[in-house]
Tab-separated table of N, CA and C in Angstrom:
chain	number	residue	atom	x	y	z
A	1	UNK	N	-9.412	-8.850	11.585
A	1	UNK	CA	-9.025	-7.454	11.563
A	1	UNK	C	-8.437	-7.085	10.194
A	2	UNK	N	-7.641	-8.246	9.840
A	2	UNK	CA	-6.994	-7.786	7.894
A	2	UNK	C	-8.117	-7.418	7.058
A	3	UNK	N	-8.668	-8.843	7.494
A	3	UNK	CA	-10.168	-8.603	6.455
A	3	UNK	C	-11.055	-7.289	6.481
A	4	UNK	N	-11.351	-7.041	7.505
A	4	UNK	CA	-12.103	-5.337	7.600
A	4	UNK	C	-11.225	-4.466	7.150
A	5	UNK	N	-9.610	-4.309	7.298
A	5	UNK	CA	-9.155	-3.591	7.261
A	5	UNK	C	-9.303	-3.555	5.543
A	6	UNK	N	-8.890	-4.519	4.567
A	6	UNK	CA	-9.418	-5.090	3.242
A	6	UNK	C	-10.287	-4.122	2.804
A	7	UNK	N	-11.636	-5.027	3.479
A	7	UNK	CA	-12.928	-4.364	2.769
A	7	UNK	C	-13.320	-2.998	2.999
A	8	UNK	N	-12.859	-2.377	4.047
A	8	UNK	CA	-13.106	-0.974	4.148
A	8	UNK	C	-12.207	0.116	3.020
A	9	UNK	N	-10.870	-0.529	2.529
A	9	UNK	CA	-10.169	0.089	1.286
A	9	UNK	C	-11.089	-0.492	0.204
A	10	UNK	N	-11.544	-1.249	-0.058
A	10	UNK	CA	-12.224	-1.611	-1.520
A	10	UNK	C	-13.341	-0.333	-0.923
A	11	UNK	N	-14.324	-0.430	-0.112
A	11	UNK	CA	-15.061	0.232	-0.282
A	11	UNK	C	-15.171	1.691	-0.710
A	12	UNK	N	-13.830	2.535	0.028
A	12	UNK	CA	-13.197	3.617	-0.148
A	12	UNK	C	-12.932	3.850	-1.470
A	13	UNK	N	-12.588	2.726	-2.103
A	13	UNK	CA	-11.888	2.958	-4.141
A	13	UNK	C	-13.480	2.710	-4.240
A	14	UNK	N	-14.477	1.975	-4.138
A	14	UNK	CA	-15.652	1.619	-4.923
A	14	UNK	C	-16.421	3.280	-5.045
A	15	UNK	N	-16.212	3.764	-3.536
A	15	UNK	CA	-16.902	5.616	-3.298
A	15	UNK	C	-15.706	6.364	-4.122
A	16	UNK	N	-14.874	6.070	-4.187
A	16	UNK	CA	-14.275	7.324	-5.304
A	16	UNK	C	-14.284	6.908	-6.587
A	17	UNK	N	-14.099	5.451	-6.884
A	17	UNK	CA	-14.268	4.951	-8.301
A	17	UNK	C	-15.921	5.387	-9.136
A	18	UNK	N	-16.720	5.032	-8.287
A	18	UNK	CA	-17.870	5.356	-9.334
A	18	UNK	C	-18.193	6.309	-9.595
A	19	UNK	N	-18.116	7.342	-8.840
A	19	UNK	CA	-18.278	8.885	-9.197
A	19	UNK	C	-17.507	9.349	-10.124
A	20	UNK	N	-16.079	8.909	-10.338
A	20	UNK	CA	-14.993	8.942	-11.281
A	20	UNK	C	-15.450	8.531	-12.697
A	21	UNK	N	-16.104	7.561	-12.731
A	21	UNK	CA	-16.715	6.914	-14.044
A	21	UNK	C	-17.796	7.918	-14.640
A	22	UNK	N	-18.208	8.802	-13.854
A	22	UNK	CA	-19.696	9.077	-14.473
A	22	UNK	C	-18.718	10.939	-14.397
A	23	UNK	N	-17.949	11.293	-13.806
A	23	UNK	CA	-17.010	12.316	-14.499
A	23	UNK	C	-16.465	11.974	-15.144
A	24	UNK	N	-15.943	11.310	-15.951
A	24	UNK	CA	-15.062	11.087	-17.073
A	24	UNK	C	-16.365	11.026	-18.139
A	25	UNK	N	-17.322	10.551	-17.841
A	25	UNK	CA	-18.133	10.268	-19.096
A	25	UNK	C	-18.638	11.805	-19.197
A	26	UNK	N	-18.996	12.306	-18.024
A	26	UNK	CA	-19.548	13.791	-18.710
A	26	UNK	C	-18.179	14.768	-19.645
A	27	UNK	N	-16.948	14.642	-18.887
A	27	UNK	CA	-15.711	15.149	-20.233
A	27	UNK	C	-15.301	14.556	-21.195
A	28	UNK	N	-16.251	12.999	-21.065
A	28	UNK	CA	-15.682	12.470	-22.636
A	28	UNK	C	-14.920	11.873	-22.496
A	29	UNK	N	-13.923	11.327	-21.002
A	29	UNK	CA	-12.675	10.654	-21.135
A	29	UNK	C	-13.151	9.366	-20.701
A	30	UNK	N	-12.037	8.542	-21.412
A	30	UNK	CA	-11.944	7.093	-21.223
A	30	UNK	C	-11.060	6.602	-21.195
A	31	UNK	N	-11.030	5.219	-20.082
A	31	UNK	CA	-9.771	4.608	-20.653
A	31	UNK	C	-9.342	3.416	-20.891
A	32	UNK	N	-8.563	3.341	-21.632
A	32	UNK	CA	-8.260	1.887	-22.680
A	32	UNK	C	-8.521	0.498	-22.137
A	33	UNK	N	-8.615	-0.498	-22.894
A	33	UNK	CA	-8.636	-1.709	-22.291
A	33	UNK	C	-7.747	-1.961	-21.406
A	34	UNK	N	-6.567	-1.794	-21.992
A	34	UNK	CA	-5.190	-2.396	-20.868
A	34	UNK	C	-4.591	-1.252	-19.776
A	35	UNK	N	-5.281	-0.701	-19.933
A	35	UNK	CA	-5.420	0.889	-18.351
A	35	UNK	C	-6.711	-0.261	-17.587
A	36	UNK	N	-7.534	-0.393	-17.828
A	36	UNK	CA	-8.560	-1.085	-17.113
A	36	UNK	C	-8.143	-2.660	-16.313
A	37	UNK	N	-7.645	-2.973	-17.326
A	37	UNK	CA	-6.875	-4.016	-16.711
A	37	UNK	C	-5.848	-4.188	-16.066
A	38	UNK	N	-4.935	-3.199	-15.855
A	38	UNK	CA	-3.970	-2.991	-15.467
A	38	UNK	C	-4.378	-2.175	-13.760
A	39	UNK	N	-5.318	-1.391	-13.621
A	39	UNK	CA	-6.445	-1.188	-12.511
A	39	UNK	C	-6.467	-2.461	-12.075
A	40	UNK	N	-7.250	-3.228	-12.739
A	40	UNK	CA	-7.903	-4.590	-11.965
A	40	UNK	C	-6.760	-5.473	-10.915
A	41	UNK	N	-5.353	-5.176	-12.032
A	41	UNK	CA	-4.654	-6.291	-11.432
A	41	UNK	C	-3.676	-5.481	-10.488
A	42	UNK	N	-3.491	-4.253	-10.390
A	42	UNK	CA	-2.910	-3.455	-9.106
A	42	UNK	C	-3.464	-3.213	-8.092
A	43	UNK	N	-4.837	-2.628	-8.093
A	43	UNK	CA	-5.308	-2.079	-7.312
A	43	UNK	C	-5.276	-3.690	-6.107
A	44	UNK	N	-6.353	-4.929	-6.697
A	44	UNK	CA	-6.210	-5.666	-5.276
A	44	UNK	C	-4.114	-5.878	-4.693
A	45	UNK	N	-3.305	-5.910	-5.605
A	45	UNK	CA	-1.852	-5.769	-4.945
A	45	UNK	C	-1.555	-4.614	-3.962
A	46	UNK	N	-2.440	-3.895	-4.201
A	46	UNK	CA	-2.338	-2.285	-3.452
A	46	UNK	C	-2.813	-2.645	-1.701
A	47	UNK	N	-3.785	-3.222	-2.259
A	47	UNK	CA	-4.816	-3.005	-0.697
A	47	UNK	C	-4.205	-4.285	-0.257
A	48	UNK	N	-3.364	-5.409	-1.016
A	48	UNK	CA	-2.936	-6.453	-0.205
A	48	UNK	C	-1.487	-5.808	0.859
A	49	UNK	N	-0.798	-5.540	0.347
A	49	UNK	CA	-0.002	-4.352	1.082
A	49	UNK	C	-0.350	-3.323	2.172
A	50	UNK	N	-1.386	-2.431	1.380
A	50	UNK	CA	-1.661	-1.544	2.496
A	50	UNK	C	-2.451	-2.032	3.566
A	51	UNK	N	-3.253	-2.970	3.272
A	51	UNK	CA	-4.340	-3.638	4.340
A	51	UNK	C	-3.095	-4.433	5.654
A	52	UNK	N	-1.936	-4.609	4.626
A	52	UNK	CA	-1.039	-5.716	5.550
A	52	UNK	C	-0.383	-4.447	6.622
A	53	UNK	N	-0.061	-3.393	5.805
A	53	UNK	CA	0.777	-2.406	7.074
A	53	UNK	C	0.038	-1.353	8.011
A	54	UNK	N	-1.315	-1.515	7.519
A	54	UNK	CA	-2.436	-0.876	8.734
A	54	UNK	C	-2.612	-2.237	9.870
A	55	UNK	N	-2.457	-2.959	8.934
A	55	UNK	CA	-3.522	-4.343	10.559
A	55	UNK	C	-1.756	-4.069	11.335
A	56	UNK	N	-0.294	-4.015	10.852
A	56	UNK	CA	0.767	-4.575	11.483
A	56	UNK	C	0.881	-3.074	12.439
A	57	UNK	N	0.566	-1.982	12.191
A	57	UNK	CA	0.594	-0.781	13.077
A	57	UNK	C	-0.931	-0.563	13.954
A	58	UNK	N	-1.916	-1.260	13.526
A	58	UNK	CA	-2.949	-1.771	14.428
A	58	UNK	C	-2.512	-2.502	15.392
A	59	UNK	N	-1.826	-3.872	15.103
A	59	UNK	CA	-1.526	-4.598	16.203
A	59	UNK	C	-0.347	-3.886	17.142
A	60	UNK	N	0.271	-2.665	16.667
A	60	UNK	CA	1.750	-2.631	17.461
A	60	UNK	C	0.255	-1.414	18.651
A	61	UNK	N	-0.303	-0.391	18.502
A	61	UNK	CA	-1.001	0.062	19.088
A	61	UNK	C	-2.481	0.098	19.502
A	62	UNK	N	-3.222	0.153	20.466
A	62	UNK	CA	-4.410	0.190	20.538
A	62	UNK	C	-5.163	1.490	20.379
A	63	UNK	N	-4.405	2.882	20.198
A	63	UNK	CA	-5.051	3.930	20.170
A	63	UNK	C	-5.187	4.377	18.804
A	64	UNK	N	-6.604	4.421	18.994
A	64	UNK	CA	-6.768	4.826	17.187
A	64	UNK	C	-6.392	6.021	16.612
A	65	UNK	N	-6.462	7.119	17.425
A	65	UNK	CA	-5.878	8.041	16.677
A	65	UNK	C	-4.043	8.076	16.447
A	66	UNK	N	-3.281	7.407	17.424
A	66	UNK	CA	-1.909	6.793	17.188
A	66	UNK	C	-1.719	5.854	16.184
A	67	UNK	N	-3.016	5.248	16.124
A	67	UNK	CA	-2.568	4.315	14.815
A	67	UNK	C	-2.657	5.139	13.362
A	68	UNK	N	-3.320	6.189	13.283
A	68	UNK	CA	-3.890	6.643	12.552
A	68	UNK	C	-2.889	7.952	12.083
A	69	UNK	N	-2.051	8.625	13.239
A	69	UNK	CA	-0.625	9.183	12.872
A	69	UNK	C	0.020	8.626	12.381
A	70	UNK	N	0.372	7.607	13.200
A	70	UNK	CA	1.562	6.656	12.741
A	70	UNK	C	1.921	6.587	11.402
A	71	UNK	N	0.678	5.488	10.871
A	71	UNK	CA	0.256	5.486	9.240
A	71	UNK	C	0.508	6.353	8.727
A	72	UNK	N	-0.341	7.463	8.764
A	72	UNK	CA	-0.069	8.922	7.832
A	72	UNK	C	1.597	9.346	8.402
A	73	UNK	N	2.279	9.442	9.010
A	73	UNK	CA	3.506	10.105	9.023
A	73	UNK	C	4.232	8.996	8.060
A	74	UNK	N	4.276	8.190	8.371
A	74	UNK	CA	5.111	6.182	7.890
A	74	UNK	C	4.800	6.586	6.416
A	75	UNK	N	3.589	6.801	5.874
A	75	UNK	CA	2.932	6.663	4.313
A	75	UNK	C	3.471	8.308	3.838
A	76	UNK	N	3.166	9.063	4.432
A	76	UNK	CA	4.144	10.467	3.600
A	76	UNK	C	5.580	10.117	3.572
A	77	UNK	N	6.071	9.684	4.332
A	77	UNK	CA	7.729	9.210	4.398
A	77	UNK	C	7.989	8.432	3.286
A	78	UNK	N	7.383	7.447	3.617
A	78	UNK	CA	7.992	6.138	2.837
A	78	UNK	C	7.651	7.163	1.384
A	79	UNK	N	6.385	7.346	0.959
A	79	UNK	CA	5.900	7.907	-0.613
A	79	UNK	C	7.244	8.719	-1.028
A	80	UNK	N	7.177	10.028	-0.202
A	80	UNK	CA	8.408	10.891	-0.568
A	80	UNK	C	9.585	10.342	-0.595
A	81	UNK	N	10.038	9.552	0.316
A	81	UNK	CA	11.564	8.536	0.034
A	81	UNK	C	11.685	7.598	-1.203
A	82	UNK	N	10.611	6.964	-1.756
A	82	UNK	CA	10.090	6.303	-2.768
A	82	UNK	C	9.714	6.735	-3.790
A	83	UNK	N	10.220	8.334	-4.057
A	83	UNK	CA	9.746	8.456	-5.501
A	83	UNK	C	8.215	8.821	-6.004
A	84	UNK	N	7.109	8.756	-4.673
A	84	UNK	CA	5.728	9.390	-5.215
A	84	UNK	C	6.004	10.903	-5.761
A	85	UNK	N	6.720	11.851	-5.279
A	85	UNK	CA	6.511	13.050	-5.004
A	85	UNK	C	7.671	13.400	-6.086
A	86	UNK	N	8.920	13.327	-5.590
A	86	UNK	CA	9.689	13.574	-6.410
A	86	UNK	C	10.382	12.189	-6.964
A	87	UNK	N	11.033	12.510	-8.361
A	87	UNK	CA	11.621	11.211	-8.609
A	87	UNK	C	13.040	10.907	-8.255
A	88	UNK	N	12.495	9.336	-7.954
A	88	UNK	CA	14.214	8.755	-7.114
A	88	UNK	C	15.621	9.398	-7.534
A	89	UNK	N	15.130	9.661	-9.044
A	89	UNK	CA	16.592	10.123	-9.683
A	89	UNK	C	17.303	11.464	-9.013
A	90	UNK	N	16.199	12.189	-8.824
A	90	UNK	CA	16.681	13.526	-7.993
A	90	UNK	C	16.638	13.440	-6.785
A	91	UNK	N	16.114	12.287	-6.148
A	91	UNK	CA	17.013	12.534	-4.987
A	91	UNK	C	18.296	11.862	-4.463
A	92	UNK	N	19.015	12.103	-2.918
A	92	UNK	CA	20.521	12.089	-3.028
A	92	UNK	C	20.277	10.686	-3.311
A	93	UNK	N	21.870	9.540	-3.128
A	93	UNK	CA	22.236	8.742	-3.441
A	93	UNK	C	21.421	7.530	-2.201
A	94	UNK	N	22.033	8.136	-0.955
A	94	UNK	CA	21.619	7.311	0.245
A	94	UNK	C	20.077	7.254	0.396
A	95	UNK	N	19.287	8.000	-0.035
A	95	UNK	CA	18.124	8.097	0.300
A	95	UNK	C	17.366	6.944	-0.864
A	96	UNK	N	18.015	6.796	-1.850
A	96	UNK	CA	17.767	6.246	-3.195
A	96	UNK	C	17.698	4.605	-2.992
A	97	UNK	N	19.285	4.881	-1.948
A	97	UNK	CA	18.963	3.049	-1.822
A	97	UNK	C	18.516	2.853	-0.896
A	98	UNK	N	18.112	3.635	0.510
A	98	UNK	CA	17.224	3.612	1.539
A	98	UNK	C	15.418	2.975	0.896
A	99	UNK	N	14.987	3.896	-0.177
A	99	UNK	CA	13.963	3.968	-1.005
A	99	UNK	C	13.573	1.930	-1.470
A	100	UNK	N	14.792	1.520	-1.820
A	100	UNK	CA	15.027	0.183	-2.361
A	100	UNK	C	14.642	-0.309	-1.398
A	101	UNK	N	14.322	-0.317	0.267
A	101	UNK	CA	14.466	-1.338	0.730
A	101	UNK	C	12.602	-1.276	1.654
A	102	UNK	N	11.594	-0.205	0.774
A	102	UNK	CA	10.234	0.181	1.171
A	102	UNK	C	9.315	-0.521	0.046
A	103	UNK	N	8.561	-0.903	0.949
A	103	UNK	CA	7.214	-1.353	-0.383
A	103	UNK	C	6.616	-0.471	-1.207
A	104	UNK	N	6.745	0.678	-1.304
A	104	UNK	CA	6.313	1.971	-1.691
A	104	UNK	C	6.872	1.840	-2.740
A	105	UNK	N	8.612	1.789	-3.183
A	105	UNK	CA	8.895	1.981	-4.033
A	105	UNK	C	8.782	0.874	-5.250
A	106	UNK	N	8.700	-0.302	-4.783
A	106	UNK	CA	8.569	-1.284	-5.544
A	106	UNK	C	6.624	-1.802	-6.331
A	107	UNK	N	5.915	-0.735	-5.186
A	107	UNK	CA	4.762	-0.765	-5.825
A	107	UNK	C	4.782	0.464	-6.511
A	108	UNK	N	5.033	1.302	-6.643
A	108	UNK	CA	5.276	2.585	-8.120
A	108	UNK	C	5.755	1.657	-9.223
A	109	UNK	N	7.119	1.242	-8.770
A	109	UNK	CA	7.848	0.709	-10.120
A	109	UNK	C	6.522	-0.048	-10.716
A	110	UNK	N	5.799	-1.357	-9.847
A	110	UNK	CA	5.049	-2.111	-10.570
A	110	UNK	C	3.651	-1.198	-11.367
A	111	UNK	N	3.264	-0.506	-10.687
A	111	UNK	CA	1.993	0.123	-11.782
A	111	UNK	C	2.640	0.614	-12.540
A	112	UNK	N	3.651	1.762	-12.445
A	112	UNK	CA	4.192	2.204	-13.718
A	112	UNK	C	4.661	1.564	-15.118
A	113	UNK	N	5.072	0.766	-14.900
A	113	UNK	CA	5.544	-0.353	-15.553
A	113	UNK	C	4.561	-1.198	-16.518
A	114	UNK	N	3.375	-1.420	-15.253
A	114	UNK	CA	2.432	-2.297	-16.059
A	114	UNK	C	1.515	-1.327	-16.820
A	115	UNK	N	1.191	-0.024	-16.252
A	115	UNK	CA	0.341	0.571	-16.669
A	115	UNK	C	1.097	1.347	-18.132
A	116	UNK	N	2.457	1.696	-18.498
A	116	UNK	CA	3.250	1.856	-19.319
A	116	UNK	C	3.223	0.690	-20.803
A	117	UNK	N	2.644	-0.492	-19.938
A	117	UNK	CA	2.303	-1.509	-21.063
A	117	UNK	C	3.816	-2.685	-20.976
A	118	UNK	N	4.738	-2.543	-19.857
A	118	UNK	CA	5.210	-3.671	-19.627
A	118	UNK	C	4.659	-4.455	-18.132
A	119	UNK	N	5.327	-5.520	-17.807
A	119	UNK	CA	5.543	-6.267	-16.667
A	119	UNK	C	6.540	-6.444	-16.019
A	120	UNK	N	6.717	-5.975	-14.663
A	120	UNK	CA	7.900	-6.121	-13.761
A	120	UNK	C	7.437	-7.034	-13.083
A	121	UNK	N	7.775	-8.599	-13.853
A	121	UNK	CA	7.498	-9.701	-12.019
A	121	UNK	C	8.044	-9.451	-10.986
A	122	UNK	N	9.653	-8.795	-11.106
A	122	UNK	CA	10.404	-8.928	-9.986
A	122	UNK	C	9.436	-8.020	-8.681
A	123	UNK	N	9.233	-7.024	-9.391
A	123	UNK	CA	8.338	-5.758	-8.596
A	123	UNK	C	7.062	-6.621	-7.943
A	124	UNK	N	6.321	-7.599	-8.351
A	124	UNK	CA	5.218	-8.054	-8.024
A	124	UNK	C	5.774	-8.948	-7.538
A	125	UNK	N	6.621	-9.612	-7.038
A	125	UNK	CA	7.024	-10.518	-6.175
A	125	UNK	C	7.678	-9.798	-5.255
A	126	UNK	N	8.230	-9.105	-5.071
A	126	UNK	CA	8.269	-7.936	-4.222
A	126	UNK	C	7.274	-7.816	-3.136
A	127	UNK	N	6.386	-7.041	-4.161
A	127	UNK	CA	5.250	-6.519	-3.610
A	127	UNK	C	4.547	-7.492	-2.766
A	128	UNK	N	4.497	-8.749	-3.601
A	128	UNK	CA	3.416	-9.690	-2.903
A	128	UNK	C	4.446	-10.199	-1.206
A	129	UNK	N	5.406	-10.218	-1.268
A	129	UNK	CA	7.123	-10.483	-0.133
A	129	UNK	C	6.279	-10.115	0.724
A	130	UNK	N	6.179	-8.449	0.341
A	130	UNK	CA	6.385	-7.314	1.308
A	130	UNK	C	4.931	-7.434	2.080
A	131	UNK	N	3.693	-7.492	1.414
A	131	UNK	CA	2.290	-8.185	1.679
A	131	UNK	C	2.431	-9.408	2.449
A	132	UNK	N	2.739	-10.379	2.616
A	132	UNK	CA	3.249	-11.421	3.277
A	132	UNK	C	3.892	-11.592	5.071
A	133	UNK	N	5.063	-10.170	4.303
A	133	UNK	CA	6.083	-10.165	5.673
A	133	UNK	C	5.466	-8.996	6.545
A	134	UNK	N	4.801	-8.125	6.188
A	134	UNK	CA	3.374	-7.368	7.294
A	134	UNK	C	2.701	-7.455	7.786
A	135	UNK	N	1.953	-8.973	6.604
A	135	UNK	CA	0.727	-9.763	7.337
A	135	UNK	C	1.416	-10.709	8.573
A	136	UNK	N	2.241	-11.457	8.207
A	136	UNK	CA	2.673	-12.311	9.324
A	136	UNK	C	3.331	-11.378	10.455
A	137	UNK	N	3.945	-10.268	10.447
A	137	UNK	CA	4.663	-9.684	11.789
A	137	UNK	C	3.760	-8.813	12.288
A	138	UNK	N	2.322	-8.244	11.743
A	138	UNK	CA	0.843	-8.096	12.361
A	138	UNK	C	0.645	-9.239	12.790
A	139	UNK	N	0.707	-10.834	12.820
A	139	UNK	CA	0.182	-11.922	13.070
A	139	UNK	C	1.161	-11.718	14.402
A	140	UNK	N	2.381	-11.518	14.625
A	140	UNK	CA	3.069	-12.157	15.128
A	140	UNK	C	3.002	-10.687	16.281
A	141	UNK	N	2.495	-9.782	16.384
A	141	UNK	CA	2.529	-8.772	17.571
A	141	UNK	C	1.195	-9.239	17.868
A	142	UNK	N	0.102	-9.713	17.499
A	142	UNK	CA	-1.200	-9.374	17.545
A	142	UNK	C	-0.979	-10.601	18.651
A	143	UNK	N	-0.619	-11.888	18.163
A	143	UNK	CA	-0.578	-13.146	18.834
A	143	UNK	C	0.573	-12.839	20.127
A	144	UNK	N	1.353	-12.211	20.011
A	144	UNK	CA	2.415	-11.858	21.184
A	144	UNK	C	1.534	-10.744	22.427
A	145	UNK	N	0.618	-9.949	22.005
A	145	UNK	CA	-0.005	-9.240	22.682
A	145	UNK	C	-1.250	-10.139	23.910
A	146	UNK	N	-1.956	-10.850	22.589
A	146	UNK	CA	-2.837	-11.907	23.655
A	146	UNK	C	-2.298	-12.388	24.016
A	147	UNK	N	-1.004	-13.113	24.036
A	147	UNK	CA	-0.333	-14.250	25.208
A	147	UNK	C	-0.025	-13.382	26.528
A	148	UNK	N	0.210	-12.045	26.300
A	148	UNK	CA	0.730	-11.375	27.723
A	148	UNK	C	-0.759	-10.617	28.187
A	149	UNK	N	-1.660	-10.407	27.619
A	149	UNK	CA	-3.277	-10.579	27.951
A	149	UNK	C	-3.788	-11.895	28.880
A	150	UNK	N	-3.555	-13.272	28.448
A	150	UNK	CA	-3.906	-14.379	28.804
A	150	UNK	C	-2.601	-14.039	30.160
A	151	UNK	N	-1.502	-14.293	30.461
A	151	UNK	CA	-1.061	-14.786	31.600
A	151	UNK	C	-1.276	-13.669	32.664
């Protein structure tokens, strides 16, 4: 189920990525080596994360369109608490260190950062934590669900 969940986000970036390539070439834009590379090495950190907190709200429900709220309410939250929308700095204090404790925010810090032309390991060890501790507590409802299936 990770794995589909995986390959169906690559496929999703592959349908918006290539069309993207062949608009930029008709305006002329491009971008740099270390923008390209810096793509290469986020994007699979991205879908290792997000693939981990769709399969872990997959396993908590069986209804797809509940799973499919869920996500979207959870992913506008967390983004806006995290600094996608507005930045952490403006918002209040509590919400700031609430923000500290979401994968959201620690995957901004890391593209920004890398794509800015530094490296935040701490952020990518983070990130990879947070990828880890989704995949296993999806492991761990998914496997808790079939045992009360089986008896």
């Amino acid at each position: 189920s990770y794995i589909s969940i995986a390959v169906s986000q690559l496929t999703t970036i592959a349908i918006v990525a290539i069309p993207a390539v062949f608009i930029m070439k008709i305006f002329k834009l491009s971008l740099s080596a270390p923008a390209i590379v810096s793509l290469i090495i986020t994007i699979p950190i991205f879908i290792m994360i997000s693939s981990a907190f769709v399969y872990l709200i997959s396993s908590l429900t069986e209804h797809i369109i509940s799973q499919i709220m869920i996500t979207f309410f959870i992913t506008i939250g967390m983004c806006f608490i995290s600094g996608c929308f507005i930045p952490t700095i403006m918002l209040p204090d509590i919400v700031q260190t609430i923000s500290k404790l979401l994968p959201a925010y620690y995957m901004i810090n890391f593209s920004s950062s890398f794509l800015s032309g530094s490296f935040d390991g701490v952020s990518l060890l983070i990130c990879l934590s947070f990828a880890i501790i989704l995949f296993l507590l999806g492991l761990l409802v998914s496997h808790q669900k079939r045992r009360k299936e089986l008896c």
